mmCIF file of C-alpha atoms in Angstrom:
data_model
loop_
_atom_site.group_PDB
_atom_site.id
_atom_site.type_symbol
_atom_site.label_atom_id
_atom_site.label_comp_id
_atom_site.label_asym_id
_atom_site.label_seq_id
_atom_site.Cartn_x
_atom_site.Cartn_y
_atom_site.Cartn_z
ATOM 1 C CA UNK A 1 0.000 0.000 0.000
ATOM 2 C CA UNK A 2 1.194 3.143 -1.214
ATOM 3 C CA UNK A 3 -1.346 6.102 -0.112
ATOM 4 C CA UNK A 4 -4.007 6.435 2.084
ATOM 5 C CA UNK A 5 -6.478 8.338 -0.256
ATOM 6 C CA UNK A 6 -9.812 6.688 0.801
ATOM 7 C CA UNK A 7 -11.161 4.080 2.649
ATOM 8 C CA UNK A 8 -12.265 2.570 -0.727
ATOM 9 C CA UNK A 9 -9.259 1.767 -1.350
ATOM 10 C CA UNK A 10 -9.258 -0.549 1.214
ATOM 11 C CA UNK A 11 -10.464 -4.340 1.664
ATOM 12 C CA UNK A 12 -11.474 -6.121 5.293
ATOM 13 C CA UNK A 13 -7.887 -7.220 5.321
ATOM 14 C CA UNK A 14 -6.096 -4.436 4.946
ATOM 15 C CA UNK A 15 -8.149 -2.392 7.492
ATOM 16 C CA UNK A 16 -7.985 -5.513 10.075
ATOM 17 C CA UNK A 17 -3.886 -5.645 9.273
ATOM 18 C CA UNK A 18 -3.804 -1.846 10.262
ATOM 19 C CA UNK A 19 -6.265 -2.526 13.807
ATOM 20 C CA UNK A 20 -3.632 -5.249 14.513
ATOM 21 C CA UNK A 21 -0.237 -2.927 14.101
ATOM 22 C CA UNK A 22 -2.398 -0.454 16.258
ATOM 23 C CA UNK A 23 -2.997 -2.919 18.604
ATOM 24 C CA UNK A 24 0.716 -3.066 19.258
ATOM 25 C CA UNK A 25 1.370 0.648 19.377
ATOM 26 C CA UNK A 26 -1.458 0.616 21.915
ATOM 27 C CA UNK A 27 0.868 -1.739 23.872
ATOM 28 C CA UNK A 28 3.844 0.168 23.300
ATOM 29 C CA UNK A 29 1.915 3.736 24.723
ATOM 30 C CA UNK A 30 1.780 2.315 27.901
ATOM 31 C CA UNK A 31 5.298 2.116 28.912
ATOM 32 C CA UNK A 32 7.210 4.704 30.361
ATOM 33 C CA UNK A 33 8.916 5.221 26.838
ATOM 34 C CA UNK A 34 6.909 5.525 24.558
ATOM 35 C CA UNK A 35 9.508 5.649 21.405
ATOM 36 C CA UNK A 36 10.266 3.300 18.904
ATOM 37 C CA UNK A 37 13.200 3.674 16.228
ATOM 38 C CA UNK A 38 10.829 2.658 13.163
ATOM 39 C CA UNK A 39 11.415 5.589 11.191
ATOM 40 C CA UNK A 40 14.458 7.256 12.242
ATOM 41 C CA UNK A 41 15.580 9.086 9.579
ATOM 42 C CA UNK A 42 12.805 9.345 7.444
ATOM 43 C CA UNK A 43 10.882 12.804 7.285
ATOM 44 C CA UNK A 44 7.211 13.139 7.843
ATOM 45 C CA UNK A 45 5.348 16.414 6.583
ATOM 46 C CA UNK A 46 2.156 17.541 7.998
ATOM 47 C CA UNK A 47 0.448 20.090 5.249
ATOM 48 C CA UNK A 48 -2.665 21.647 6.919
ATOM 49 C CA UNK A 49 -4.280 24.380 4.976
ATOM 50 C CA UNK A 50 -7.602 24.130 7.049
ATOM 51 C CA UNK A 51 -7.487 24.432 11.222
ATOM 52 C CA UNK A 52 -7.113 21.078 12.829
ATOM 53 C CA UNK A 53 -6.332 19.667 16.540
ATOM 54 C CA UNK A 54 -7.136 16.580 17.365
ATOM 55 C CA UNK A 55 -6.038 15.138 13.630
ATOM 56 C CA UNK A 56 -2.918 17.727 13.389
ATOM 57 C CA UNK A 57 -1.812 16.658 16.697
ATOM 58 C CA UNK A 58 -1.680 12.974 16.606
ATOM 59 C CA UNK A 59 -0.144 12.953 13.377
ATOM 60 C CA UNK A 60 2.930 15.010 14.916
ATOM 61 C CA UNK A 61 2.953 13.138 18.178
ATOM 62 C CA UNK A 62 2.863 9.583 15.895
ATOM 63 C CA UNK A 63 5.262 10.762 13.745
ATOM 64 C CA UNK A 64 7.835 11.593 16.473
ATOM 65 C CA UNK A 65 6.784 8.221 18.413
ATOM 66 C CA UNK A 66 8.353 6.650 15.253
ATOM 67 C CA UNK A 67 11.119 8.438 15.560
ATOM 68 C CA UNK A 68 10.695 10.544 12.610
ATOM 69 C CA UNK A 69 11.759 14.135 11.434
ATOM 70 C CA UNK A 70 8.521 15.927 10.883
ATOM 71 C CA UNK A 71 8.426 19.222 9.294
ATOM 72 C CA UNK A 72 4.855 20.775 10.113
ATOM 73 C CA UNK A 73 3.752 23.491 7.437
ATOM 74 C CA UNK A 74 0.303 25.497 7.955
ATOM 75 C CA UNK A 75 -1.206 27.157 4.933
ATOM 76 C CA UNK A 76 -1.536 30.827 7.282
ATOM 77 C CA UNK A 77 1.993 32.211 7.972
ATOM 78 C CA UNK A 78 3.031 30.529 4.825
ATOM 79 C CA UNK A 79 4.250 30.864 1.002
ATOM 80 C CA UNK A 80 0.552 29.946 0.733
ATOM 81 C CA UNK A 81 -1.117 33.009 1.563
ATOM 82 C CA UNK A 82 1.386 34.732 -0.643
ATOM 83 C CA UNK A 83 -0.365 32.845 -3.411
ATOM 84 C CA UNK A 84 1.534 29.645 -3.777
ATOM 85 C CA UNK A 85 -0.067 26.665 -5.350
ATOM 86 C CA UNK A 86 -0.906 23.264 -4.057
ATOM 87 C CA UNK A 87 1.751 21.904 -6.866
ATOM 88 C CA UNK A 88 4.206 24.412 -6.224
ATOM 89 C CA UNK A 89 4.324 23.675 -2.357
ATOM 90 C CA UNK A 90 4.569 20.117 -3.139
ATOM 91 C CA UNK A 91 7.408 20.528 -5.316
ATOM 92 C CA UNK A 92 9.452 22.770 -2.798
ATOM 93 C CA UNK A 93 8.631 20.568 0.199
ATOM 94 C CA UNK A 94 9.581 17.244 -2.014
ATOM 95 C CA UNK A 95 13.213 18.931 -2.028
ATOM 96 C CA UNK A 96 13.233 17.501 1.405
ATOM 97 C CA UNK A 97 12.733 14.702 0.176
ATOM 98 C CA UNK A 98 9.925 13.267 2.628
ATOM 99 C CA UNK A 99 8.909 9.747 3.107
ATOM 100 C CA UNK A 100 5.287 11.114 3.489
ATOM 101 C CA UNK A 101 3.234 13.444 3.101
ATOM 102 C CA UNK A 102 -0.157 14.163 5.566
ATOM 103 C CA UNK A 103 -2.870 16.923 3.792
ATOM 104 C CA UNK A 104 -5.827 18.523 5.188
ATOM 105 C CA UNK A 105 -7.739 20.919 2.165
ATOM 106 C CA UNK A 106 -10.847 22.413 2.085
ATOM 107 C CA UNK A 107 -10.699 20.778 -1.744
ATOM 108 C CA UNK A 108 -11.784 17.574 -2.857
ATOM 109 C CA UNK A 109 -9.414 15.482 -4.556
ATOM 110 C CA UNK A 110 -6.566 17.308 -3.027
ATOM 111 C CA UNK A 111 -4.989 14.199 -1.263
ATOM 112 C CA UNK A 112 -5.200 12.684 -4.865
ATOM 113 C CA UNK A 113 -3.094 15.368 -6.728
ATOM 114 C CA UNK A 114 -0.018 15.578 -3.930
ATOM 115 C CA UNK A 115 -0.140 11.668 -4.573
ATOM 116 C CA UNK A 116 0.888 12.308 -8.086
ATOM 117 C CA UNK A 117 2.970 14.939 -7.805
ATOM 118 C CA UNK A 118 5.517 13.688 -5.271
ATOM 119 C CA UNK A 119 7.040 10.445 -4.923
ATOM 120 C CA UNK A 120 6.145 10.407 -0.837
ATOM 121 C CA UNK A 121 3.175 7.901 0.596
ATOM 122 C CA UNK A 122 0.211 11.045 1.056
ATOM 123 C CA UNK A 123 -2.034 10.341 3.433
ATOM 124 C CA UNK A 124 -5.570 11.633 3.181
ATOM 125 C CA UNK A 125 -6.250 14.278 6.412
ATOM 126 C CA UNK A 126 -9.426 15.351 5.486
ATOM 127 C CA UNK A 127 -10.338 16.871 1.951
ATOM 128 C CA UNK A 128 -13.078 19.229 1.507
ATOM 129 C CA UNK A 129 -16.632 16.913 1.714
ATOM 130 C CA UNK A 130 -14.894 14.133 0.331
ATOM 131 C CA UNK A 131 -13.376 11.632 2.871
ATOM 132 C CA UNK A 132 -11.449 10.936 6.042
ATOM 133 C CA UNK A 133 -9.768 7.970 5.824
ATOM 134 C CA UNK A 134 -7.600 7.961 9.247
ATOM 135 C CA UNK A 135 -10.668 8.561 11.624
ATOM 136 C CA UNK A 136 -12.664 6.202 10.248
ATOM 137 C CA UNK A 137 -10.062 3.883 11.047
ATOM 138 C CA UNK A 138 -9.455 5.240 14.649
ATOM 139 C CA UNK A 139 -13.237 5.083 15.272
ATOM 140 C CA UNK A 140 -13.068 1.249 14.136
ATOM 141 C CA UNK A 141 -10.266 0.713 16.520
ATOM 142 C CA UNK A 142 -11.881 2.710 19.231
ATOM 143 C CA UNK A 143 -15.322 0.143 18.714
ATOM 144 C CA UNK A 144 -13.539 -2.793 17.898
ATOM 145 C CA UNK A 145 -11.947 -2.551 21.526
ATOM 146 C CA UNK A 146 -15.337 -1.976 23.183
ATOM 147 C CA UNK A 147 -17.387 -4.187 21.376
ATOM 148 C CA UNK A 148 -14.774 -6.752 19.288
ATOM 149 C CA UNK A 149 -16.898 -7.611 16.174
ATOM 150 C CA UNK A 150 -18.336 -5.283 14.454
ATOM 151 C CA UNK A 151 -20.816 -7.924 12.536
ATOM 152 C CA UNK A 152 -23.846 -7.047 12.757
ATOM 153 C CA UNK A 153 -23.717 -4.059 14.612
ATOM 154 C CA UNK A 154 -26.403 -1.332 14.024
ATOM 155 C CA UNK A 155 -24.614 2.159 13.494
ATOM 156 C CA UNK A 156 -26.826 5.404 13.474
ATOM 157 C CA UNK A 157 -25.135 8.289 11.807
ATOM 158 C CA UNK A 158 -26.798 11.438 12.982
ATOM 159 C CA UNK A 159 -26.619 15.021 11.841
ATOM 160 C CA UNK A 160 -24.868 16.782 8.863
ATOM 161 C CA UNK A 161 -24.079 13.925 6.426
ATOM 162 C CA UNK A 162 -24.273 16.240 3.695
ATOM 163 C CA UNK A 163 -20.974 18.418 4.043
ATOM 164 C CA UNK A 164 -19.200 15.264 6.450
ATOM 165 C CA UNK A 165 -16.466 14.199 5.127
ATOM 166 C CA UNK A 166 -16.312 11.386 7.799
ATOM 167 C CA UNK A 167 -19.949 9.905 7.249
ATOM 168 C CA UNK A 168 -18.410 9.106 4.210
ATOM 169 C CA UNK A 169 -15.642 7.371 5.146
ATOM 170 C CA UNK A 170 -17.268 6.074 7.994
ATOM 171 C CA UNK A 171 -20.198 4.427 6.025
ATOM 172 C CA UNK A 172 -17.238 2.542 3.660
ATOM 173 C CA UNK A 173 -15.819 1.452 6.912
ATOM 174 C CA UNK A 174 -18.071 0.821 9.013
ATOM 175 C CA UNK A 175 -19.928 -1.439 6.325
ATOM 176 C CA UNK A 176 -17.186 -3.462 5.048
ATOM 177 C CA UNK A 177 -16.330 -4.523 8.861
ATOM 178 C CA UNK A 178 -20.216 -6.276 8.659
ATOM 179 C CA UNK A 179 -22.337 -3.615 10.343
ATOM 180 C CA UNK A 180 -25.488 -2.251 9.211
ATOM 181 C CA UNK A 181 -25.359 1.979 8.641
ATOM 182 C CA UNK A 182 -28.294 4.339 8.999
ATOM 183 C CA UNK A 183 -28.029 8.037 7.571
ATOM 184 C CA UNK A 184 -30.205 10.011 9.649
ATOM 185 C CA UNK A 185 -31.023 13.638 9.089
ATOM 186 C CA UNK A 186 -33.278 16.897 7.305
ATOM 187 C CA UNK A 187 -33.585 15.642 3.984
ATOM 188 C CA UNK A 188 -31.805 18.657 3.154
ATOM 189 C CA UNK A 189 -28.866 17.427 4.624
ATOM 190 C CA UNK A 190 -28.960 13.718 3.294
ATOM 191 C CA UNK A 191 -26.804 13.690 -0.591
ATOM 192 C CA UNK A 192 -28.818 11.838 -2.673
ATOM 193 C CA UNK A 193 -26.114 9.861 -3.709
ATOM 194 C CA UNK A 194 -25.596 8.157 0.076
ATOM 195 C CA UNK A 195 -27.208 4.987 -0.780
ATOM 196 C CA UNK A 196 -24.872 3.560 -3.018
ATOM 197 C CA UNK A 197 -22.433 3.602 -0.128
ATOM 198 C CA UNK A 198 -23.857 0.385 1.464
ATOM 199 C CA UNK A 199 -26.268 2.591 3.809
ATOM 200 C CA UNK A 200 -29.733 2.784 5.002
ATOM 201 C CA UNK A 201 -31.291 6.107 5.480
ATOM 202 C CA UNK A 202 -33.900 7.907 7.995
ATOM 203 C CA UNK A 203 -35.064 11.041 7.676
ATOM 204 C CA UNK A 204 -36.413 11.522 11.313
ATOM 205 C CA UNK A 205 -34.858 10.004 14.456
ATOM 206 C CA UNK A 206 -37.963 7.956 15.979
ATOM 207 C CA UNK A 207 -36.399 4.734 15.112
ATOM 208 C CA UNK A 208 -32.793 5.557 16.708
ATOM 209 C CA UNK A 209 -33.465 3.211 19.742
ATOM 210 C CA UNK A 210 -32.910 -0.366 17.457
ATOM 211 C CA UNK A 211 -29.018 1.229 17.218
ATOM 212 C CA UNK A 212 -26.264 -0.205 18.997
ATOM 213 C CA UNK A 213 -24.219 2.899 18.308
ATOM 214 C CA UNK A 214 -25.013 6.626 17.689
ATOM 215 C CA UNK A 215 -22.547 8.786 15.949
ATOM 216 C CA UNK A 216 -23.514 11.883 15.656
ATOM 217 C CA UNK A 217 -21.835 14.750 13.643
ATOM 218 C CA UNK A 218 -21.071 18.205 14.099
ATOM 219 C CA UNK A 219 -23.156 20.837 11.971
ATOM 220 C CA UNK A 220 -20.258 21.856 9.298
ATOM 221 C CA UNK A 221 -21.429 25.725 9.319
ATOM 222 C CA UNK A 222 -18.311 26.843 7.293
ATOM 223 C CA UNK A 223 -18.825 24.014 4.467
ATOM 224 C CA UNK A 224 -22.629 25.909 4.320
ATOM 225 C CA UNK A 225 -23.033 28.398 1.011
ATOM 226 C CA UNK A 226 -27.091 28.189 2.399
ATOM 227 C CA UNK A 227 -29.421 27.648 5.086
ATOM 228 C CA UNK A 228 -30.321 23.930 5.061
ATOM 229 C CA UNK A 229 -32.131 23.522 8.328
ATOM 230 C CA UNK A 230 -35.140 26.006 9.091
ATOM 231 C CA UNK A 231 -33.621 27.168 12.003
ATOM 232 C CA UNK A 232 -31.124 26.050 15.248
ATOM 233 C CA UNK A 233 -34.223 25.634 17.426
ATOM 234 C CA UNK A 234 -35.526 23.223 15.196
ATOM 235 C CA UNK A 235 -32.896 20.756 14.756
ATOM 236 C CA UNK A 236 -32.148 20.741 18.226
ATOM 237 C CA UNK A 237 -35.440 20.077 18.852
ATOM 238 C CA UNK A 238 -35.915 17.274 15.966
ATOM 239 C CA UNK A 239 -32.060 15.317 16.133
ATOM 240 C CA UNK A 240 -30.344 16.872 18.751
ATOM 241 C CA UNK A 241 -28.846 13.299 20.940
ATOM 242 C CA UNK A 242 -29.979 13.786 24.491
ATOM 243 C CA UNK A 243 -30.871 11.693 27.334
ATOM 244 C CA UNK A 244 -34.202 11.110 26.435
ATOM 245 C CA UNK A 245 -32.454 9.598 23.261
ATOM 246 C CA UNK A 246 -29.863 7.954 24.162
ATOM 247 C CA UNK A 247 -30.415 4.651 25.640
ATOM 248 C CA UNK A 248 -28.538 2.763 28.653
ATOM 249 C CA UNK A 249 -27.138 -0.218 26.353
ATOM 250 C CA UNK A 250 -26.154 2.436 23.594
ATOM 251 C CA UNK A 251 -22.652 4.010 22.982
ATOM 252 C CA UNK A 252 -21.929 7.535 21.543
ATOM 253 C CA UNK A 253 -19.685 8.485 19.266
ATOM 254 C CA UNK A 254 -18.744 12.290 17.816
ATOM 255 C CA UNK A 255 -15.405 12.708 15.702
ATOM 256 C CA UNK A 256 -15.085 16.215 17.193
ATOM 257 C CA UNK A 257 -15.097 19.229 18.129
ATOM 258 C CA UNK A 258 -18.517 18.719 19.926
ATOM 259 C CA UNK A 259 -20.949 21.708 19.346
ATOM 260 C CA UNK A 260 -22.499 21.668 22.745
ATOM 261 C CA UNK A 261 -25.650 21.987 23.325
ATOM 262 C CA UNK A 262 -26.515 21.378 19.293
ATOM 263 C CA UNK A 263 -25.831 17.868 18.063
ATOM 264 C CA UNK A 264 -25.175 16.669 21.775
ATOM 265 C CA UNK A 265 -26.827 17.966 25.032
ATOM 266 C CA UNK A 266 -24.160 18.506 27.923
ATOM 267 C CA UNK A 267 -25.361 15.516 30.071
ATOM 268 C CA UNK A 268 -24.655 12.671 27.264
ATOM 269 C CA UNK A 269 -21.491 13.895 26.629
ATOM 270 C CA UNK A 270 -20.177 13.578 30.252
ATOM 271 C CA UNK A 271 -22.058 10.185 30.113
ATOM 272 C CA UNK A 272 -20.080 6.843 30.163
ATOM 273 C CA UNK A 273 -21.786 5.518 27.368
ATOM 274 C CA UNK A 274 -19.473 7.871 25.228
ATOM 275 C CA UNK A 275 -16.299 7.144 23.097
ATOM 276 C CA UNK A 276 -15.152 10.627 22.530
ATOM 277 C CA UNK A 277 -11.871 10.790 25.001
ATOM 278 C CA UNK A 278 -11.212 6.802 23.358
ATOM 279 C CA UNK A 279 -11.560 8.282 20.181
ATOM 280 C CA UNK A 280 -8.776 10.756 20.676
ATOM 281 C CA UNK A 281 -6.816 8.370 22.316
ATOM 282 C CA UNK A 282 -6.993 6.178 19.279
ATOM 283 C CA UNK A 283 -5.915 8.811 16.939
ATOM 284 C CA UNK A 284 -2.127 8.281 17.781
ATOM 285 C CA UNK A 285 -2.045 4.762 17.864
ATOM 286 C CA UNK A 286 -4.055 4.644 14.700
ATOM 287 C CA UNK A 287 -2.221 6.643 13.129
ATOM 288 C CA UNK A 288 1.318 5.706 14.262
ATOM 289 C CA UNK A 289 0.175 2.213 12.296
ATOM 290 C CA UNK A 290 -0.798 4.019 9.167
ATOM 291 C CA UNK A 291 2.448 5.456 8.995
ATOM 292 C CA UNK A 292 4.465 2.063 10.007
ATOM 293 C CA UNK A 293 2.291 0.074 7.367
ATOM 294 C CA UNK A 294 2.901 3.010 4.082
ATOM 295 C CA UNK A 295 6.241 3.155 5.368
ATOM 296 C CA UNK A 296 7.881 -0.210 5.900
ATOM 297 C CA UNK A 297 5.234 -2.106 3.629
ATOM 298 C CA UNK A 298 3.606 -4.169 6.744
ATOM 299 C CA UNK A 299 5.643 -6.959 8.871
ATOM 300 C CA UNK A 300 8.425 -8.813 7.205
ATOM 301 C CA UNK A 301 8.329 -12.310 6.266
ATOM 302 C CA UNK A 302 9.107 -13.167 9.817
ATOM 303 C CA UNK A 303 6.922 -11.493 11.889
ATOM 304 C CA UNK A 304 3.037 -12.987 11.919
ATOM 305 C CA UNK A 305 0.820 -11.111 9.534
ATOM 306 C CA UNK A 306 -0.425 -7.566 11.243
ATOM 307 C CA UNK A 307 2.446 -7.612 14.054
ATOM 308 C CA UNK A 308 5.135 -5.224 13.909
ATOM 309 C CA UNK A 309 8.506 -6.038 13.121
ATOM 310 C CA UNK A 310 10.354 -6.394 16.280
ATOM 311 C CA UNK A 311 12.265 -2.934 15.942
ATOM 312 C CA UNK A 312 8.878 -1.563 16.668
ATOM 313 C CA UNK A 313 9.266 -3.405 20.437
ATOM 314 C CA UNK A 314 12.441 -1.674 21.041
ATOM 315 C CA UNK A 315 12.588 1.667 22.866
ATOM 316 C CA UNK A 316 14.804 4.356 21.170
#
């Protein structure tokens, strides 16, 4: 595997291969060092030209658990708001000559052109409404170690599926693991296209209760040229996940940042039925295996099928 450009990309085995390497890192982020020597010596760019945390930040933290140089570049403070183009900043950060390449972009199909313009494994952070291939990984990891299989599982994606870039990837994932997906939202803010992902959808929320898991997404106000919902009041009022909602057996899930008091009232996310903090804590793990399997191309012929080669046991 070259590139992580979309979870279509993937098949069962690849994604259960990259769970298993996480696995391991998970072990490996318990101890009192937390280093490994995996990619010493090998650079690591992060190109962000939309505002991140939570992905921004594990990506730097796994890269330098690896061992890696990383070179972090935002698009505000540099040659980019002078006017540089995507291709041009490629080609001067490629005289670095990176291993990979991370991009978040407000545009579609960015991921795709770095991947042919540079030599470096790219790794999809986000483009536009397109995908998110590295948190709908960490969110299988996350459920995976709460639940184990997810066959069968009923997911409930609430909320903005329209201008989400991880329903997308999510509904790709979370169906090719064996669960069953709902879309749930205004019609307004359900593509038309959704369908032909694998999914199920629901306009209105009365049926939520047959779901063993409710991920709900954030409103995407700055992806919005128009006013899809009638008002705030409304939606709140019609899919907002409270704790009349939520049910005792039921877990939560929200890829962040939470709009409080809007997708999620305050007391469900305080609840224990929700993943959030796991999900962050599965960002570095997750991600520290996308970079070890793009990188090193997987375990060697010696070391079982999804393990880590044993440098990765080794502290630096």
């Amino acid at each position: 595997m070259k590139h992580l450009l979309s979870i279509a990309d993937l098949g069962r085995p690849d994604i259960e291969r990259i769970l298993e390497v996480a696995d391991s890192f998970a072990e490996v982020s318990g101890r009192d060092i937390k280093k490994v020597p995996t990619l010493r010596g090998r650079t690591v760019v992060n190109l962000f030209y939309e505002a991140s945390t939570r992905t921004s930040s594990s990506f730097e933290l796994a890269a330098k658990r690896l061992s890696a140089d990383l070179i972090s570049v935002r698009s505000a403070g540099s040659a980019v708001d002078k006017g540089e183009s995507l291709k041009d900043t490629v080609a001067t950060l490629s005289a670095y000559d990176p291993a990979a390449i991370v991009i978040r972009s407000p545009w579609a199909g960015a991921a795709e052109i770095v991947a042919r313009s540079s030599s470096a494994s790219v790794i999809n952070a986000g483009d536009g409404k397109h995908e998110h291939p590295s948190q709908a990984l960490l969110d299988l990891f996350t459920l995976r170690r709460r639940v184990g299989s997810l066959d069968g599982l009923a997911i409930w994606i609430v909320g903005d599926v329209m201008h989400s870039r991880v329903a997308r990837s999510n509904v790709l994932a979370f169906t090719r693991m064996g669960a069953r997906v709902t879309v749930c939202g205004p019609p307004t803010l359900i593509p038309r296209e959704v369908e032909s992902l694998g999914c199920e959808i629901a306009y209105e929320i009365d049926d939520i209760g047959e779901a063993d898991v409710i991920y709900a997404l954030r409103m995407q106000n700055e992806r919005m040229s128009d006013s899809f919902v009638p008002s705030l009041r409304e939606y709140i009022a019609c899919y907002q996940i409270d704790s009349r909602r939520l049910q005792p057996r039921q877990l939560l899930m929200h890829p962040g940042p939470v709009n409080r008091g809007v997708e999620l009232s305050a007391e469900v996310i305080d609840s224990p039925q929700t993943l959030i903090a796991d999900q962050v804590a599965s960002g570095v793990v997750v991600r520290m295996a996308i970079l070890y399997e793009l990188l090193t191309g997987g375990p060697d012929d010696r070391t079982p099928r999804g393990v880590p080669a044993p440098t990765v046991e080794q502290p630096a």
